[in-house]
Amino acid sequence: MKAMAKPIKRQSDFSGELHTWLKDGRDKTLGGLNDVFAEKTFAIAFLLLMALPALPIPTGGLTHLTEIIAMLLALELIAGRKSVWLPKRWLKVDVGKALSGKAAGKLIGFIGWFERRSRQRWNGAMVRTPVPSVIGFIVLTFTVAAFVAPPFSGLDTLPALGVVIISLGLILEDGLLLIMGILVGILGIGLEIVADTAAYNGIKHLLQYV
């Protein structure tokens, strides 16, 4: 699978192409991504994997698995790999199964909203060394934050959403979207720290009376 070795080709109707891919009978596994989105596999994989925790949808316990896979891909990007590698078992993960029905509609609508408002901005800078590695580090940080968020707290949403918007920035070659995604992810981590601190202080306060 090819990585971001050269400027990402802009997809003027990416939401439409993704909608077709999700609806037709083609392979919906991570391994099948390369057949449709070969030159954008890293960005597309991050988007689809982190859309699960970013959207308020039931995932049947799939979220942690997709986050772990996203972490591995982020590490590969940090290391400067020119191709995506995943164990054969993970290549068979069916992202189309979770992103179906209303979930697919929400994701396509979300992408379409950004697509209609985006334009090429600072796209050349996004593929210059060491920018891809820095993006990989940022994606890894936000994904870890989503992974360690307390279950059912909703605190994983903003870090995951940050990764999704960063991915859209790469796909649509829009540096402003990339920056927006970073800010959303930072906000999510900040809220997570505040919530964890408040919970710790609350437990500590209660223990004083035990």
PDB file of C-alpha atoms in Angstrom:
ATOM      1  CA  MET A   1       0.000   0.000   0.000  1.00  0.00           C
ATOM      2  CA  LYS A   2       1.353   3.449  -0.859  1.00  0.00           C
ATOM      3  CA  ALA A   3       1.780   6.179   1.733  1.00  0.00           C
ATOM      4  CA  MET A   4       2.045   9.946   1.527  1.00  0.00           C
ATOM      5  CA  ALA A   5       5.266   9.967  -0.477  1.00  0.00           C
ATOM      6  CA  LYS A   6       3.982  12.704  -2.783  1.00  0.00           C
ATOM      7  CA  PRO A   7       1.214  15.342  -2.620  1.00  0.00           C
ATOM      8  CA  ILE A   8      -2.165  13.724  -2.075  1.00  0.00           C
ATOM      9  CA  LYS A   9      -4.347  13.932  -5.124  1.00  0.00           C
ATOM     10  CA  ARG A  10      -7.417  15.962  -4.337  1.00  0.00           C
ATOM     11  CA  GLN A  11     -10.709  14.103  -4.570  1.00  0.00           C
ATOM     12  CA  SER A  12     -13.408  16.634  -5.557  1.00  0.00           C
ATOM     13  CA  ASP A  13     -16.193  14.189  -4.688  1.00  0.00           C
ATOM     14  CA  PHE A  14     -14.533  12.130  -1.987  1.00  0.00           C
ATOM     15  CA  SER A  15     -17.763  11.852   0.018  1.00  0.00           C
ATOM     16  CA  GLY A  16     -19.524  10.444  -3.056  1.00  0.00           C
ATOM     17  CA  GLU A  17     -16.778   7.933  -3.740  1.00  0.00           C
ATOM     18  CA  LEU A  18     -16.737   6.848  -0.090  1.00  0.00           C
ATOM     19  CA  HIS A  19     -20.535   6.521  -0.096  1.00  0.00           C
ATOM     20  CA  THR A  20     -20.350   4.298  -3.190  1.00  0.00           C
ATOM     21  CA  TRP A  21     -17.642   2.170  -1.593  1.00  0.00           C
ATOM     22  CA  LEU A  22     -19.681   1.706   1.600  1.00  0.00           C
ATOM     23  CA  LYS A  23     -22.870   0.827  -0.308  1.00  0.00           C
ATOM     24  CA  ASP A  24     -21.657  -1.466  -3.064  1.00  0.00           C
ATOM     25  CA  GLY A  25     -20.504  -5.060  -2.820  1.00  0.00           C
ATOM     26  CA  ARG A  26     -16.782  -4.411  -2.779  1.00  0.00           C
ATOM     27  CA  ASP A  27     -14.447  -5.551  -0.013  1.00  0.00           C
ATOM     28  CA  LYS A  28     -14.948  -3.351   3.080  1.00  0.00           C
ATOM     29  CA  THR A  29     -11.937  -4.636   4.992  1.00  0.00           C
ATOM     30  CA  LEU A  30      -8.816  -2.594   5.717  1.00  0.00           C
ATOM     31  CA  GLY A  31      -7.006  -4.737   3.179  1.00  0.00           C
ATOM     32  CA  GLY A  32      -9.583  -3.762   0.569  1.00  0.00           C
ATOM     33  CA  LEU A  33      -8.968  -0.044   1.071  1.00  0.00           C
ATOM     34  CA  ASN A  34      -5.985  -0.147  -1.264  1.00  0.00           C
ATOM     35  CA  ASP A  35      -8.146  -1.219  -4.193  1.00  0.00           C
ATOM     36  CA  VAL A  36     -10.051   2.080  -4.124  1.00  0.00           C
ATOM     37  CA  PHE A  37      -7.922   4.624  -2.260  1.00  0.00           C
ATOM     38  CA  ALA A  38      -4.377   3.398  -2.978  1.00  0.00           C
ATOM     39  CA  GLU A  39      -2.575   6.747  -2.923  1.00  0.00           C
ATOM     40  CA  LYS A  40      -4.386   7.930   0.207  1.00  0.00           C
ATOM     41  CA  THR A  41      -4.448   4.768   2.278  1.00  0.00           C
ATOM     42  CA  PHE A  42      -2.940   6.215   5.466  1.00  0.00           C
ATOM     43  CA  ALA A  43      -5.370   9.160   5.613  1.00  0.00           C
ATOM     44  CA  ILE A  44      -8.402   7.063   4.612  1.00  0.00           C
ATOM     45  CA  ALA A  45      -7.524   4.397   7.177  1.00  0.00           C
ATOM     46  CA  PHE A  46      -7.202   6.974   9.966  1.00  0.00           C
ATOM     47  CA  LEU A  47     -10.531   8.516   8.981  1.00  0.00           C
ATOM     48  CA  LEU A  48     -12.454   5.244   8.912  1.00  0.00           C
ATOM     49  CA  LEU A  49     -10.822   3.777  12.020  1.00  0.00           C
ATOM     50  CA  MET A  50     -11.348   6.882  14.168  1.00  0.00           C
ATOM     51  CA  ALA A  51     -14.820   7.660  12.811  1.00  0.00           C
ATOM     52  CA  LEU A  52     -16.101   4.865  15.055  1.00  0.00           C
ATOM     53  CA  PRO A  53     -15.205   6.543  18.380  1.00  0.00           C
ATOM     54  CA  ALA A  54     -15.853  10.024  16.920  1.00  0.00           C
ATOM     55  CA  LEU A  55     -19.469   9.274  16.012  1.00  0.00           C
ATOM     56  CA  PRO A  56     -22.138   8.470  18.642  1.00  0.00           C
ATOM     57  CA  ILE A  57     -22.828   5.016  17.241  1.00  0.00           C
ATOM     58  CA  PRO A  58     -22.813   1.482  18.708  1.00  0.00           C
ATOM     59  CA  THR A  59     -19.693  -0.403  17.657  1.00  0.00           C
ATOM     60  CA  GLY A  60     -20.051  -3.761  19.387  1.00  0.00           C
ATOM     61  CA  GLY A  61     -16.703  -3.459  21.148  1.00  0.00           C
ATOM     62  CA  LEU A  62     -14.871  -2.697  17.895  1.00  0.00           C
ATOM     63  CA  THR A  63     -13.663   0.763  18.966  1.00  0.00           C
ATOM     64  CA  HIS A  64     -10.608  -0.288  20.972  1.00  0.00           C
ATOM     65  CA  LEU A  65      -9.455  -2.575  18.170  1.00  0.00           C
ATOM     66  CA  THR A  66      -9.697   0.194  15.570  1.00  0.00           C
ATOM     67  CA  GLU A  67      -7.834   2.570  17.892  1.00  0.00           C
ATOM     68  CA  ILE A  68      -5.004   0.053  18.358  1.00  0.00           C
ATOM     69  CA  ILE A  69      -4.752  -0.377  14.581  1.00  0.00           C
ATOM     70  CA  ALA A  70      -4.681   3.418  14.144  1.00  0.00           C
ATOM     71  CA  MET A  71      -1.855   3.616  16.707  1.00  0.00           C
ATOM     72  CA  LEU A  72       0.200   1.108  14.739  1.00  0.00           C
ATOM     73  CA  LEU A  73      -0.342   3.024  11.499  1.00  0.00           C
ATOM     74  CA  ALA A  74       0.617   6.271  13.238  1.00  0.00           C
ATOM     75  CA  LEU A  75       3.861   4.658  14.439  1.00  0.00           C
ATOM     76  CA  GLU A  76       4.584   3.582  10.869  1.00  0.00           C
ATOM     77  CA  LEU A  77       4.032   7.152   9.683  1.00  0.00           C
ATOM     78  CA  ILE A  78       6.354   8.458  12.406  1.00  0.00           C
ATOM     79  CA  ALA A  79       9.012   5.966  11.325  1.00  0.00           C
ATOM     80  CA  GLY A  80       8.775   7.248   7.769  1.00  0.00           C
ATOM     81  CA  ARG A  81       7.430   4.069   6.190  1.00  0.00           C
ATOM     82  CA  LYS A  82       6.433   4.424   2.551  1.00  0.00           C
ATOM     83  CA  SER A  83       3.819   1.676   2.710  1.00  0.00           C
ATOM     84  CA  VAL A  84       1.205   0.509   5.185  1.00  0.00           C
ATOM     85  CA  TRP A  85       1.824  -2.780   6.966  1.00  0.00           C
ATOM     86  CA  LEU A  86      -0.705  -4.639   9.093  1.00  0.00           C
ATOM     87  CA  PRO A  87      -0.911  -8.240  10.333  1.00  0.00           C
ATOM     88  CA  LYS A  88      -3.094 -10.371   8.060  1.00  0.00           C
ATOM     89  CA  ARG A  89      -5.684 -10.725  10.827  1.00  0.00           C
ATOM     90  CA  TRP A  90      -6.123  -6.952  11.079  1.00  0.00           C
ATOM     91  CA  LEU A  91      -6.314  -6.539   7.321  1.00  0.00           C
ATOM     92  CA  LYS A  92      -9.563  -8.534   7.557  1.00  0.00           C
ATOM     93  CA  VAL A  93     -11.214  -6.039   9.965  1.00  0.00           C
ATOM     94  CA  ASP A  94     -14.480  -5.010   8.297  1.00  0.00           C
ATOM     95  CA  VAL A  95     -14.907  -1.253   8.808  1.00  0.00           C
ATOM     96  CA  GLY A  96     -17.969  -1.302   6.583  1.00  0.00           C
ATOM     97  CA  LYS A  97     -19.826  -3.420   9.144  1.00  0.00           C
ATOM     98  CA  ALA A  98     -19.747  -0.664  11.781  1.00  0.00           C
ATOM     99  CA  LEU A  99     -20.122   2.189   9.283  1.00  0.00           C
ATOM    100  CA  SER A 100     -23.473   1.127   7.920  1.00  0.00           C
ATOM    101  CA  GLY A 101     -27.027   2.447   8.006  1.00  0.00           C
ATOM    102  CA  LYS A 102     -27.390   5.713   9.923  1.00  0.00           C
ATOM    103  CA  ALA A 103     -23.688   5.692  10.822  1.00  0.00           C
ATOM    104  CA  ALA A 104     -22.709   5.802   7.142  1.00  0.00           C
ATOM    105  CA  GLY A 105     -25.156   8.618   6.504  1.00  0.00           C
ATOM    106  CA  LYS A 106     -23.780  10.675   9.388  1.00  0.00           C
ATOM    107  CA  LEU A 107     -20.194  10.151   8.272  1.00  0.00           C
ATOM    108  CA  ILE A 108     -20.908  11.004   4.620  1.00  0.00           C
ATOM    109  CA  GLY A 109     -22.871  14.096   5.658  1.00  0.00           C
ATOM    110  CA  PHE A 110     -20.044  15.186   7.960  1.00  0.00           C
ATOM    111  CA  ILE A 111     -17.437  14.742   5.218  1.00  0.00           C
ATOM    112  CA  GLY A 112     -19.637  16.488   2.658  1.00  0.00           C
ATOM    113  CA  TRP A 113     -20.024  19.542   4.914  1.00  0.00           C
ATOM    114  CA  PHE A 114     -16.252  19.996   5.104  1.00  0.00           C
ATOM    115  CA  GLU A 115     -15.795  19.090   1.441  1.00  0.00           C
ATOM    116  CA  ARG A 116     -18.092  21.888   0.280  1.00  0.00           C
ATOM    117  CA  ARG A 117     -16.177  24.463   2.336  1.00  0.00           C
ATOM    118  CA  SER A 118     -12.609  23.315   1.800  1.00  0.00           C
ATOM    119  CA  ARG A 119     -10.051  24.393  -0.757  1.00  0.00           C
ATOM    120  CA  GLN A 120      -6.400  23.665  -1.360  1.00  0.00           C
ATOM    121  CA  ARG A 121      -4.355  25.537   1.229  1.00  0.00           C
ATOM    122  CA  TRP A 122      -0.686  24.924   2.080  1.00  0.00           C
ATOM    123  CA  ASN A 123      -0.981  21.466   0.524  1.00  0.00           C
ATOM    124  CA  GLY A 124       2.651  21.350  -0.572  1.00  0.00           C
ATOM    125  CA  ALA A 125       3.910  21.801   2.988  1.00  0.00           C
ATOM    126  CA  MET A 126       1.958  18.791   4.256  1.00  0.00           C
ATOM    127  CA  VAL A 127       4.195  16.262   2.486  1.00  0.00           C
ATOM    128  CA  ARG A 128       7.557  17.856   3.178  1.00  0.00           C
ATOM    129  CA  THR A 129       9.904  16.104   5.586  1.00  0.00           C
ATOM    130  CA  PRO A 130       9.377  15.847   8.534  1.00  0.00           C
ATOM    131  CA  VAL A 131       5.699  16.926   8.383  1.00  0.00           C
ATOM    132  CA  PRO A 132       4.244  13.408   7.769  1.00  0.00           C
ATOM    133  CA  SER A 133       6.139  12.095  10.820  1.00  0.00           C
ATOM    134  CA  VAL A 134       4.872  15.010  12.925  1.00  0.00           C
ATOM    135  CA  ILE A 135       1.324  14.304  11.751  1.00  0.00           C
ATOM    136  CA  GLY A 136       1.833  10.667  12.702  1.00  0.00           C
ATOM    137  CA  PHE A 137       2.910  11.709  16.212  1.00  0.00           C
ATOM    138  CA  ILE A 138      -0.131  13.973  16.590  1.00  0.00           C
ATOM    139  CA  VAL A 139      -2.481  11.226  15.384  1.00  0.00           C
ATOM    140  CA  LEU A 140      -0.852   8.780  17.807  1.00  0.00           C
ATOM    141  CA  THR A 141      -1.279  11.217  20.726  1.00  0.00           C
ATOM    142  CA  PHE A 142      -4.957  11.841  19.978  1.00  0.00           C
ATOM    143  CA  THR A 143      -5.649   8.142  19.427  1.00  0.00           C
ATOM    144  CA  VAL A 144      -4.043   7.203  22.757  1.00  0.00           C
ATOM    145  CA  ALA A 145      -6.154   9.900  24.438  1.00  0.00           C
ATOM    146  CA  ALA A 146      -9.310   8.396  22.922  1.00  0.00           C
ATOM    147  CA  PHE A 147      -8.210   4.895  23.919  1.00  0.00           C
ATOM    148  CA  VAL A 148      -7.625   5.735  27.615  1.00  0.00           C
ATOM    149  CA  ALA A 149     -10.810   7.783  28.019  1.00  0.00           C
ATOM    150  CA  PRO A 150     -13.179   6.257  30.605  1.00  0.00           C
ATOM    151  CA  PRO A 151     -15.847   4.027  28.994  1.00  0.00           C
ATOM    152  CA  PHE A 152     -19.219   5.673  28.231  1.00  0.00           C
ATOM    153  CA  SER A 153     -17.834   9.086  29.294  1.00  0.00           C
ATOM    154  CA  GLY A 154     -17.873  10.570  25.793  1.00  0.00           C
ATOM    155  CA  LEU A 155     -14.393  11.943  26.417  1.00  0.00           C
ATOM    156  CA  ASP A 156     -12.983   9.930  23.522  1.00  0.00           C
ATOM    157  CA  THR A 157     -15.125  11.829  21.012  1.00  0.00           C
ATOM    158  CA  LEU A 158     -13.084  15.023  20.552  1.00  0.00           C
ATOM    159  CA  PRO A 159      -9.617  13.402  20.288  1.00  0.00           C
ATOM    160  CA  ALA A 160     -11.042  10.936  17.750  1.00  0.00           C
ATOM    161  CA  LEU A 161     -12.823  13.744  15.911  1.00  0.00           C
ATOM    162  CA  GLY A 162      -9.516  15.605  15.753  1.00  0.00           C
ATOM    163  CA  VAL A 163      -7.972  12.649  13.912  1.00  0.00           C
ATOM    164  CA  VAL A 164     -10.926  12.500  11.508  1.00  0.00           C
ATOM    165  CA  ILE A 165     -10.607  16.204  10.640  1.00  0.00           C
ATOM    166  CA  ILE A 166      -6.820  15.894  10.260  1.00  0.00           C
ATOM    167  CA  SER A 167      -7.433  13.015   7.846  1.00  0.00           C
ATOM    168  CA  LEU A 168      -9.873  15.131   5.854  1.00  0.00           C
ATOM    169  CA  GLY A 169      -7.270  17.888   5.703  1.00  0.00           C
ATOM    170  CA  LEU A 170      -4.825  15.432   4.136  1.00  0.00           C
ATOM    171  CA  ILE A 171      -7.371  13.971   1.719  1.00  0.00           C
ATOM    172  CA  LEU A 172      -8.699  17.368   0.592  1.00  0.00           C
ATOM    173  CA  GLU A 173      -5.221  18.973   0.683  1.00  0.00           C
ATOM    174  CA  ASP A 174      -6.463  21.679   3.042  1.00  0.00           C
ATOM    175  CA  GLY A 175      -3.916  22.797   5.632  1.00  0.00           C
ATOM    176  CA  LEU A 176      -6.555  24.826   7.465  1.00  0.00           C
ATOM    177  CA  LEU A 177      -8.562  21.649   8.112  1.00  0.00           C
ATOM    178  CA  LEU A 178      -5.384  20.019   9.373  1.00  0.00           C
ATOM    179  CA  ILE A 179      -4.872  22.818  11.901  1.00  0.00           C
ATOM    180  CA  MET A 180      -8.553  22.696  12.873  1.00  0.00           C
ATOM    181  CA  GLY A 181      -8.261  18.977  13.588  1.00  0.00           C
ATOM    182  CA  ILE A 182      -5.218  19.566  15.781  1.00  0.00           C
ATOM    183  CA  LEU A 183      -7.085  22.216  17.791  1.00  0.00           C
ATOM    184  CA  VAL A 184     -10.121  19.941  18.238  1.00  0.00           C
ATOM    185  CA  GLY A 185      -7.892  17.111  19.455  1.00  0.00           C
ATOM    186  CA  ILE A 186      -6.051  19.387  21.897  1.00  0.00           C
ATOM    187  CA  LEU A 187      -9.400  20.590  23.265  1.00  0.00           C
ATOM    188  CA  GLY A 188     -10.463  16.976  23.744  1.00  0.00           C
ATOM    189  CA  ILE A 189      -7.294  16.120  25.657  1.00  0.00           C
ATOM    190  CA  GLY A 190      -7.756  19.225  27.808  1.00  0.00           C
ATOM    191  CA  LEU A 191     -11.311  18.227  28.725  1.00  0.00           C
ATOM    192  CA  GLU A 192     -10.130  14.702  29.490  1.00  0.00           C
ATOM    193  CA  ILE A 193      -7.434  16.020  31.846  1.00  0.00           C
ATOM    194  CA  VAL A 194      -9.926  18.317  33.582  1.00  0.00           C
ATOM    195  CA  ALA A 195     -12.435  15.483  34.020  1.00  0.00           C
ATOM    196  CA  ASP A 196      -9.796  13.054  35.305  1.00  0.00           C
ATOM    197  CA  THR A 197      -8.452  15.661  37.730  1.00  0.00           C
ATOM    198  CA  ALA A 198     -11.940  16.405  39.044  1.00  0.00           C
ATOM    199  CA  ALA A 199     -12.651  12.690  39.492  1.00  0.00           C
ATOM    200  CA  TYR A 200      -9.347  12.151  41.308  1.00  0.00           C
ATOM    201  CA  ASN A 201      -9.965  15.103  43.627  1.00  0.00           C
ATOM    202  CA  GLY A 202     -13.504  13.907  44.300  1.00  0.00           C
ATOM    203  CA  ILE A 203     -12.345  10.399  45.237  1.00  0.00           C
ATOM    204  CA  LYS A 204      -9.541  11.831  47.369  1.00  0.00           C
ATOM    205  CA  HIS A 205     -12.038  14.048  49.167  1.00  0.00           C
ATOM    206  CA  LEU A 206     -14.388  11.119  49.841  1.00  0.00           C
ATOM    207  CA  LEU A 207     -11.568   8.973  51.183  1.00  0.00           C
ATOM    208  CA  GLN A 208     -10.874  11.572  53.851  1.00  0.00           C
ATOM    209  CA  TYR A 209     -14.171  10.621  55.462  1.00  0.00           C
ATOM    210  CA  VAL A 210     -13.636   6.855  55.315  1.00  0.00           C
TER     211      VAL A 210
END
